[in-house]
Short mmCIF file of C-alpha atoms in Angstrom, two decimals:
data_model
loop_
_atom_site.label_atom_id
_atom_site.label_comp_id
_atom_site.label_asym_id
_atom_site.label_seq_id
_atom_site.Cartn_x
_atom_site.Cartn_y
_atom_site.Cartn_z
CA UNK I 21 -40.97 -18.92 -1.46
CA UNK I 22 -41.14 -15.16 -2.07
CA UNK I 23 -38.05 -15.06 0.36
CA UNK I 24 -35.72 -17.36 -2.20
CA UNK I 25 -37.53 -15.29 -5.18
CA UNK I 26 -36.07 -12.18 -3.23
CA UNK I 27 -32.74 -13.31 -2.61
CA UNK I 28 -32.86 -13.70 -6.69
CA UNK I 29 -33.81 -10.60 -7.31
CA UNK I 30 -31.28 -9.10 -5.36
CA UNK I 31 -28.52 -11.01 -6.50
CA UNK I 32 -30.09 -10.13 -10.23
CA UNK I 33 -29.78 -6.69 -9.32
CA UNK I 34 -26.24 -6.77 -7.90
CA UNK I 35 -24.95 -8.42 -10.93
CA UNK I 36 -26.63 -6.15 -12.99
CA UNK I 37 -25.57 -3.34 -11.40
CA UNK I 38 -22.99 -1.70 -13.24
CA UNK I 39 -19.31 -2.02 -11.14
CA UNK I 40 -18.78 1.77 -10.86
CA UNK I 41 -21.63 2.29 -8.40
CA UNK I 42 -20.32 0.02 -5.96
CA UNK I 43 -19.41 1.09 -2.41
CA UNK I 44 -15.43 1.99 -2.80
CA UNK I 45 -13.26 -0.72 -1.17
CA UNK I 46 -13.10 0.86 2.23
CA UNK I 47 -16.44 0.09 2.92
CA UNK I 48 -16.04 -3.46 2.22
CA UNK I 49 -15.63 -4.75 6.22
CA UNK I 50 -18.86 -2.44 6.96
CA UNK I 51 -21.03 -4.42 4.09
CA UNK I 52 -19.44 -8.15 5.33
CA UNK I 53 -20.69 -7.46 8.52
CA UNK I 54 -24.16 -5.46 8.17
CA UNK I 55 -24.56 -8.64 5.46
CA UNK I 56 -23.88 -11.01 8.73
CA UNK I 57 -26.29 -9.20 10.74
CA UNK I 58 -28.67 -9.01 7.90
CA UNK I 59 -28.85 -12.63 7.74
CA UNK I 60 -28.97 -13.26 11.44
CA UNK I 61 -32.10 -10.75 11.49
CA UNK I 62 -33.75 -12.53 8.59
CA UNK I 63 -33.43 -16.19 9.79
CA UNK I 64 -34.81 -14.40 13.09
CA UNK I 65 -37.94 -12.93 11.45
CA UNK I 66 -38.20 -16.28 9.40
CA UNK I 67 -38.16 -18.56 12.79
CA UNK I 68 -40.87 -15.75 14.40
CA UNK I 69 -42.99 -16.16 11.81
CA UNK I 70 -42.92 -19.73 11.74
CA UNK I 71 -43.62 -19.50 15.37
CA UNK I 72 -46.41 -16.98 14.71
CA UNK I 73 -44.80 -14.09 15.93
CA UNK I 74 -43.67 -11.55 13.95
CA UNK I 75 -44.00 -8.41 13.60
CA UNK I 76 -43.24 -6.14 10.72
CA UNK I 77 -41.97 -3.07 12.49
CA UNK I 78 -39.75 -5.26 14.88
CA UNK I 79 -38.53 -7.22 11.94
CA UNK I 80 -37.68 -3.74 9.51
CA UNK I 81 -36.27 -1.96 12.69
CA UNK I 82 -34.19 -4.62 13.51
CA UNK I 83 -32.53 -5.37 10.17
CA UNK I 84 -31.83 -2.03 9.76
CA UNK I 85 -30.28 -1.02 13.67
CA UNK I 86 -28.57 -4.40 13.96
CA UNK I 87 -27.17 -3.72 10.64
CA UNK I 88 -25.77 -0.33 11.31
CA UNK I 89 -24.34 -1.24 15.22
CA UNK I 90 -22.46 -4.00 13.19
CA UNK I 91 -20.89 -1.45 10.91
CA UNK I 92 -20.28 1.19 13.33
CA UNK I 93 -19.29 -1.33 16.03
CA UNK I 94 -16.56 -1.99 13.16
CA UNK I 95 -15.48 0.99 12.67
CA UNK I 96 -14.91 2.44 16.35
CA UNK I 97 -13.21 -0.77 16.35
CA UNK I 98 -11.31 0.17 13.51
CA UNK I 99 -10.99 3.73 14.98
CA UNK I 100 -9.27 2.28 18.44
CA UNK I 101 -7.29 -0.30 16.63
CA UNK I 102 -9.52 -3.14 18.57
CA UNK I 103 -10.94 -5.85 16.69
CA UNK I 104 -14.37 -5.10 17.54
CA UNK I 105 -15.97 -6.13 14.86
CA UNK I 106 -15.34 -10.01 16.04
CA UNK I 107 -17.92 -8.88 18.64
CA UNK I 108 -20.61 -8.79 15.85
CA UNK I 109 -19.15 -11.96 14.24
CA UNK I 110 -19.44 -13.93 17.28
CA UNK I 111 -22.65 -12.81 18.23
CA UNK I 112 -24.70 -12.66 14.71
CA UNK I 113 -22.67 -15.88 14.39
CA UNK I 114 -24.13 -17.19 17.09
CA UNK I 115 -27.50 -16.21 16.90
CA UNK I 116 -27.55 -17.22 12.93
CA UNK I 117 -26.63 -21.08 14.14
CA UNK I 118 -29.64 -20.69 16.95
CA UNK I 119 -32.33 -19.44 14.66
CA UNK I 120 -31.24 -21.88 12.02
CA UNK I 121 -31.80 -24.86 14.61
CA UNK I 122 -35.04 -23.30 15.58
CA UNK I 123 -35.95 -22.98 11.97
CA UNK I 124 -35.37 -26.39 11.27
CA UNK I 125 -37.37 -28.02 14.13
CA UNK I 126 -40.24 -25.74 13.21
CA UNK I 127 -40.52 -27.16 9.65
CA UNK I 128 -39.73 -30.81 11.17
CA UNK I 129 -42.15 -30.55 13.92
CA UNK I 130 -44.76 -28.02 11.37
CA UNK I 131 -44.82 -30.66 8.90
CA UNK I 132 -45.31 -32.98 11.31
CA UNK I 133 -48.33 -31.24 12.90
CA UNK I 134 -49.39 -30.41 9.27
CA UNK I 135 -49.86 -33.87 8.28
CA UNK I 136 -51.19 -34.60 11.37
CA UNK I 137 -54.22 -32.18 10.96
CA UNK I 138 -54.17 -33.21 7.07
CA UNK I 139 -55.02 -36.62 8.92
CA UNK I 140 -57.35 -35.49 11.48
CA UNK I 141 -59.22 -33.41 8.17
CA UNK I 142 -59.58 -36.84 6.17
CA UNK O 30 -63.04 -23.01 13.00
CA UNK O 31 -60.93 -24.67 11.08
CA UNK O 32 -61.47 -22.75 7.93
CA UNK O 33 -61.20 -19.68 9.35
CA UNK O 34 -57.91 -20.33 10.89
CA UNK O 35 -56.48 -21.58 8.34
CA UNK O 36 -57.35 -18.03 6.09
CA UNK O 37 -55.74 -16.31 9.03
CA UNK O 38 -52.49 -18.32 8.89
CA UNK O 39 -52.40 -17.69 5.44
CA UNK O 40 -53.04 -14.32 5.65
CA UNK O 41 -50.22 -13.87 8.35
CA UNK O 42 -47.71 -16.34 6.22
CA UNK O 43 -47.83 -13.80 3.58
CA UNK O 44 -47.73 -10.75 5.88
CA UNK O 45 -44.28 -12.06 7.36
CA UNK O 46 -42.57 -13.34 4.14
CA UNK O 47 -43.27 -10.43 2.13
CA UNK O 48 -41.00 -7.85 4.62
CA UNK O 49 -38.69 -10.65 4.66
CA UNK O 50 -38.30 -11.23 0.92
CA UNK O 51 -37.49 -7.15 0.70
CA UNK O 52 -35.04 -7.68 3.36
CA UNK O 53 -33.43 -10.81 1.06
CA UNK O 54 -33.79 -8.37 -1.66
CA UNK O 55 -30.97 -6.08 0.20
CA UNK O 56 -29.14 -8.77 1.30
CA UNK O 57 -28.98 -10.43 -2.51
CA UNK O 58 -27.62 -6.71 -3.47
CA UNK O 59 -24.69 -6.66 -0.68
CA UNK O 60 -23.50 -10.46 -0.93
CA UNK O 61 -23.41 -9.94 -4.84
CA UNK O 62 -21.74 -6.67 -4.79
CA UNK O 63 -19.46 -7.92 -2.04
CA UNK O 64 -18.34 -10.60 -4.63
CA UNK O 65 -18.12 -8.61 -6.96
CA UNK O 66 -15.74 -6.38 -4.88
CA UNK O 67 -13.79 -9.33 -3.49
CA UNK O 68 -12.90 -10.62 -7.09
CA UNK O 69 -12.36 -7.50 -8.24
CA UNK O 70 -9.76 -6.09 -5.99
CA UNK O 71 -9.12 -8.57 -4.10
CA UNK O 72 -7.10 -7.86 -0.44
CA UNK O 73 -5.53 -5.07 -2.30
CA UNK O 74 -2.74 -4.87 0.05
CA UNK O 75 -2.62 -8.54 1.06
CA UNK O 76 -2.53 -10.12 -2.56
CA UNK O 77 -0.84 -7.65 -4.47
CA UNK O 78 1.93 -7.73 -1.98
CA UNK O 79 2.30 -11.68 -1.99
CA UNK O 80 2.08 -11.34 -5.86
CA UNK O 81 4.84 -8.36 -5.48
CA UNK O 82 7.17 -10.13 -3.37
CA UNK O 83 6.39 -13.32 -5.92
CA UNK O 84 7.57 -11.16 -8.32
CA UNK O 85 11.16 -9.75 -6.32
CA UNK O 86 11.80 -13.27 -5.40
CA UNK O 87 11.30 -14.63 -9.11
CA UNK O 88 13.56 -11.67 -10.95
CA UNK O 89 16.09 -12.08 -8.17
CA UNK O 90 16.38 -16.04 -9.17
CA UNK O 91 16.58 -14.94 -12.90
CA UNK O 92 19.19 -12.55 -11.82
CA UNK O 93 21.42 -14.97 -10.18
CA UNK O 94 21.17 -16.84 -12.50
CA UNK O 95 22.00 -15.02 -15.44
CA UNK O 96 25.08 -13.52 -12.43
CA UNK O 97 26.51 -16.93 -13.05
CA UNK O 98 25.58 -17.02 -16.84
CA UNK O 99 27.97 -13.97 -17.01
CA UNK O 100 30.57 -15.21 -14.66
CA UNK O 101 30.72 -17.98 -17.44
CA UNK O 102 31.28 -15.94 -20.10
CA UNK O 103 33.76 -13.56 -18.28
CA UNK O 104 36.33 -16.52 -17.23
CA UNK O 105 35.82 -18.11 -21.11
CA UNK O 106 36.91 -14.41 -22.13
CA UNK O 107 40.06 -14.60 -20.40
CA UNK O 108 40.61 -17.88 -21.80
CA UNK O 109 40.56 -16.17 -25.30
CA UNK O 110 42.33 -13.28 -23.87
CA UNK O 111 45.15 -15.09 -22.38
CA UNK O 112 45.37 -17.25 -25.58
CA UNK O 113 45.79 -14.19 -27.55
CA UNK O 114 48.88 -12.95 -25.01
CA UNK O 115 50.93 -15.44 -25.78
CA UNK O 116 50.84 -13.76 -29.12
CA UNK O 117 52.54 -10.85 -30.56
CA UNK O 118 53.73 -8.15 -27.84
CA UNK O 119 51.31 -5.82 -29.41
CA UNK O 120 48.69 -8.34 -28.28
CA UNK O 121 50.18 -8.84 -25.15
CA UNK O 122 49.90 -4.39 -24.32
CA UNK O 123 46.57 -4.11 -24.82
CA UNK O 124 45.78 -7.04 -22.56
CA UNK O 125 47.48 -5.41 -20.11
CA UNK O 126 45.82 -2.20 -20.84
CA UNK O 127 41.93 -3.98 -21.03
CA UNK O 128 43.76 -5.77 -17.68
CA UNK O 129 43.75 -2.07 -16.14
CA UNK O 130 40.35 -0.81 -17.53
CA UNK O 131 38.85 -3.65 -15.67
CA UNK O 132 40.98 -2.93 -12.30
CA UNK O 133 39.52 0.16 -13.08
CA UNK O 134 36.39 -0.19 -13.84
CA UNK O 135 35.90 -2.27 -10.80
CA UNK O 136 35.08 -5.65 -12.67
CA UNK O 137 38.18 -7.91 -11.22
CA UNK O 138 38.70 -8.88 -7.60
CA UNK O 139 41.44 -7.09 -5.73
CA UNK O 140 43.16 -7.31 -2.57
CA UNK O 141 45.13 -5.00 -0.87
CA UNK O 142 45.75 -2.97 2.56
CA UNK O 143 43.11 -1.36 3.78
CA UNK O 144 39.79 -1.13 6.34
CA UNK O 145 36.57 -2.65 7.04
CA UNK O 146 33.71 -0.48 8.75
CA UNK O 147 31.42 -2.16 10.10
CA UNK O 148 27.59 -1.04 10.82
CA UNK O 149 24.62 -2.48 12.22
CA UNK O 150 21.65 -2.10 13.38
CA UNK O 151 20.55 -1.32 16.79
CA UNK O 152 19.42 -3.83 19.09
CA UNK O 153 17.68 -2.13 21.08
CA UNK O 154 13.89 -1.67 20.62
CA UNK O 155 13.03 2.37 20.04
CA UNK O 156 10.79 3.48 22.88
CA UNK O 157 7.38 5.47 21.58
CA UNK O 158 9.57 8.40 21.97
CA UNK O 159 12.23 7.63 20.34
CA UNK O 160 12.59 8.71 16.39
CA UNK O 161 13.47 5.36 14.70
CA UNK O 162 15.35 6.78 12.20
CA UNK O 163 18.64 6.57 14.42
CA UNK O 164 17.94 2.72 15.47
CA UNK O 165 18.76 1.63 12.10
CA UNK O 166 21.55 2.20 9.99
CA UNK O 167 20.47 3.97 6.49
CA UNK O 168 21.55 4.54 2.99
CA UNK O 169 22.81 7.66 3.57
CA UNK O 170 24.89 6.68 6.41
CA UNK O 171 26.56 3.88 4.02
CA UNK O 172 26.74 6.23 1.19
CA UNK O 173 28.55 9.18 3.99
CA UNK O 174 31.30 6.40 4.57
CA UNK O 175 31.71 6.00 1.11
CA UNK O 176 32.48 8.94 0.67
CA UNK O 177 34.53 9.68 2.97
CA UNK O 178 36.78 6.93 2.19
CA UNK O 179 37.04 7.48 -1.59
CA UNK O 180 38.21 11.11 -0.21
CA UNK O 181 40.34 10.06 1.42
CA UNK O 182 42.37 8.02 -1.36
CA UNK O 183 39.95 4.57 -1.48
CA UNK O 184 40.93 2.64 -4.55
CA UNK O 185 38.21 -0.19 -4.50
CA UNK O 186 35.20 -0.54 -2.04
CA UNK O 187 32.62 -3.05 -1.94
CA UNK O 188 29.54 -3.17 0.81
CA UNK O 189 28.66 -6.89 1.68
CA UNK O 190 30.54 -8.26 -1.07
CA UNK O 191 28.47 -5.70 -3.37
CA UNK O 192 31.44 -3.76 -5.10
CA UNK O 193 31.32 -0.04 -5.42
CA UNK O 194 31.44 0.89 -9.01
CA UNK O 195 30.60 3.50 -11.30
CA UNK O 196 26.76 2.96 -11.83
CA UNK O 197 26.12 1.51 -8.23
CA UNK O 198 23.22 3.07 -6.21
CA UNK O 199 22.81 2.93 -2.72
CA UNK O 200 19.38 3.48 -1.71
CA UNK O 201 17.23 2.45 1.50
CA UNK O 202 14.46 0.01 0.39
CA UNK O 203 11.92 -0.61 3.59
CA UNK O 204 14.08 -2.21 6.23
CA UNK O 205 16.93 -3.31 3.55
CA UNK O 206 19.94 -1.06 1.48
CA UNK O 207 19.72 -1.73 -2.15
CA UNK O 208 22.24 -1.79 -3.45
CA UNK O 209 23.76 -2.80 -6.97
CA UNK O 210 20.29 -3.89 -7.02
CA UNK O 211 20.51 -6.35 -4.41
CA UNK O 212 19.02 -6.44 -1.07
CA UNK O 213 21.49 -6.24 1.60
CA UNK O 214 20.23 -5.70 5.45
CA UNK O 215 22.49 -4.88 8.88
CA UNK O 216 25.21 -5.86 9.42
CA UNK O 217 26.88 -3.75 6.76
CA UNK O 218 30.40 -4.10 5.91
CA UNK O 219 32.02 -1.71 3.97
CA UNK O 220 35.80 -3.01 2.63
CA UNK O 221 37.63 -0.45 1.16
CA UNK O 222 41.50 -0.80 0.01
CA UNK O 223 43.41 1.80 0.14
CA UNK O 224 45.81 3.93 2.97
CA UNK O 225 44.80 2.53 6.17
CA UNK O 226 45.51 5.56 8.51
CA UNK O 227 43.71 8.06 5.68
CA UNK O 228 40.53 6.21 5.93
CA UNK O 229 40.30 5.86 9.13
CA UNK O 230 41.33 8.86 9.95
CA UNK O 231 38.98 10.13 7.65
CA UNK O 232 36.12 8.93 9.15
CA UNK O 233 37.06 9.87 12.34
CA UNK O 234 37.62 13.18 11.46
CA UNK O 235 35.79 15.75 13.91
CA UNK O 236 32.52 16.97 11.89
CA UNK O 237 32.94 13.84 10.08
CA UNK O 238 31.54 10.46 9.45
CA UNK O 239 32.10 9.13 12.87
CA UNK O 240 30.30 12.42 14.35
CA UNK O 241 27.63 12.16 12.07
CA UNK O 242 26.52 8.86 13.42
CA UNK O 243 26.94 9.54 16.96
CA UNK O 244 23.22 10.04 17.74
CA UNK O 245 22.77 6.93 16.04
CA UNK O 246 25.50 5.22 17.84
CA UNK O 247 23.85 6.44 21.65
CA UNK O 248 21.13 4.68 20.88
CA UNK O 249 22.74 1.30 20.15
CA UNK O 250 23.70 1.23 16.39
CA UNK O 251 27.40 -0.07 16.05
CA UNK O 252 30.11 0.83 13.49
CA UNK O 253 33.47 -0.19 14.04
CA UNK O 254 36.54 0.53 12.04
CA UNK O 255 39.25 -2.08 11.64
CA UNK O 256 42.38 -1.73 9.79
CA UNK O 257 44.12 -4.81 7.93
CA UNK O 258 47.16 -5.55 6.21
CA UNK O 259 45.26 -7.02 3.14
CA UNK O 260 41.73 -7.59 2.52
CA UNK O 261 40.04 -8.99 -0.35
CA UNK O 262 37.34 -6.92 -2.28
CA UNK O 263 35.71 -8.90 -4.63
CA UNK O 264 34.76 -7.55 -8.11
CA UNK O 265 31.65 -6.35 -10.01
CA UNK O 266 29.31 -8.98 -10.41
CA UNK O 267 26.71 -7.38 -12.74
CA UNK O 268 27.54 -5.88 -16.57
CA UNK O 269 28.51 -2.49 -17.18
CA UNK O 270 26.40 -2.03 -20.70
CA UNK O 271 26.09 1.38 -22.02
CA UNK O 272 23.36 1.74 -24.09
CA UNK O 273 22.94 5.24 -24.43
CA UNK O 274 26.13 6.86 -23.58
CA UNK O 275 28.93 6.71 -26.69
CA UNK O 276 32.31 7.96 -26.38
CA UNK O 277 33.49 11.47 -27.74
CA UNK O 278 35.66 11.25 -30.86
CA UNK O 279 38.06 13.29 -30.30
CA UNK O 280 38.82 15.66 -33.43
#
């Protein structure tokens, strides 16, 4: 819940926000990709926690280093005229299809168990 | 138990989604802004070059088009013109004068003796160390020869059927020579009418044209120079139209 209310705000505030404070163009690659990795760490933290195993400072220190090795991993690439950024594609890619499965059987098999112990309670 | 643990899950649900929802918070802020950016500018260099070259393609279709639009009008004028001749002779000397304007002005078709040069590009694929520059043949190069041959007594030239006039401009644009405002790219092929042996002689001339190019011609560009007993150089296509320049009355 407060996760969707977040993504709200934060799209709130990005529309709000007035154009000339935006990141110049240059910087546009850098913000795709830390925004891939930033998604691939949150559907991480979201599967943890379903599973009962998060951790806030694994969770904030993720986001954040994942974030910036994307960026900088795409601009060395940049730098030595390799696409290296594809690197972070593939693998936040990746990872964001895993946790997404992982996600979903947790709610499937969670609601499951949830109605299950809803029964054993009655 | 039971009551207990469920507290304790609820506790931790809220200790993991909160972090989480700041995260989304940062996340809402980049997607939007990337959006924003995307629709905004676009692939600066990606669309505004498809929408550029769009643009080229679309004026040179309008141009053509008009081209033939004025080739139109131009033979009905000759109709009239030729209509009029049979007239009085007084008629008849000023078509023959407006006949020699034109010649002049480079706006009829002529044929005559004269050369063809011949340039292209070089095959050959520059090596990192190589300067480009002297792979391809440029506008300067075209404009050299050009020179050279209206020095040396050229009475009508025309590059790739583009005919040399008074206005015409011959400038490199990217890998193509515009010129008249048309694209042309390699081969080149300059026609110019005129003596034979001047021109090319001209050209060859030691310090000249043909020296000039020589570091461009080591490294694989050709230009050959053909004489011919008559060649055909066809005539201005576009319209001369002065709008700002008026002639002097003379007092």
């Amino acid at each position: 819940m407060w996760i969707v209310i977040g993504l709200f705000v934060g799209v709130f505030i990005g529309l709000v926000l007035p154009s000339d404070l935006y990141p110049p163009y240059v910087f546009s690659k850098y913000i795709s990709i830390s925004f891939l990795a930033g998604i691939d760490s949150v559907l991480g933290a979201v599967r943890a926690g379903m599973e009962g195993k998060f951790k806030v400072n694994i969770f904030v220190s993720g986001f954040f280093s994942n974030a910036l090795l994307a960026a900088f991993l795409t601009w060395i690439g940049d730098k030595l005229g390799v696409d290296l950024y594809l690197a972070a594609v593939v693998t936040f890619g990746v990872r964001v299809f895993d946790n997404l499965a992982y996600i979903r059987r947790d709610i499937m098999e969670g609601s499951k168990a949830g109605q299950e112990s809803a029964a054993d309670k009655s | 138990m039971q009551p207990v643990r469920g507290g304790s899950g609820m506790a931790r649900r809220e200790n993991w989604e909160i972090p989480i929802a700041f995260a989304c918070v940062l996340l809402g802020v980049m997607m939007t802004v990337q959006f924003r950016t995307q629709k905004k500018e676009g692939f600066p260099l990606y669309n505004q070059r498809t929408d550029l070259i769009q643009m080229v393609n679309e004026l040179e279709r309008q141009r053509n088009r008009l081209e033939t639009d004025l080739a139109e009008k131009k033979k009905k004028l000759d109709e009239f013109e030729q209509a009029a001749a049979k007239g009085p002779d007084v008629v008849k000397a000023m078509k023959d004068q407006i006949e020699l304007a034109r010649m002049e002005a480079g706006v009829l078709p002529v044929k005559g003796p004269g050369i063809i040069v011949e340039m292209s590009d070089s095959p050959k694929s520059p090596s990192p160390s190589d300067d480009t520059y002297y792979f391809i043949v440029h506008d300067v190069d075209i404009d050299t020869a050009i020179n050279e041959l209206w020095s040396a007594g050229a009475e009508a030239i025309s590059i790739n059927d583009q005919r040399v006039v008074t206005t015409t401009s011959i400038r490199c644009v990217g890998p193509t020579v515009l010129i008249n405002g048309v694209r042309l790219s390699s081969p080149y092929k300059i026609k110019a009418i005129g003596p034979k042996k001047d021109m090319e002689g001209g050209l060859r001339m030691p310090g000249g044209f043909m020296d000039y190019m020589a570091p461009a011609v080591q490294r694989g560009v050709t230009v050959r120079i053909n004489q011919y007993e008559e060649i055909d150089v066809p005539e201005y296509k576009g319209s001369l139209i002065f709008r700002y320049a008026k002639p002097m009355k003379k007092e």
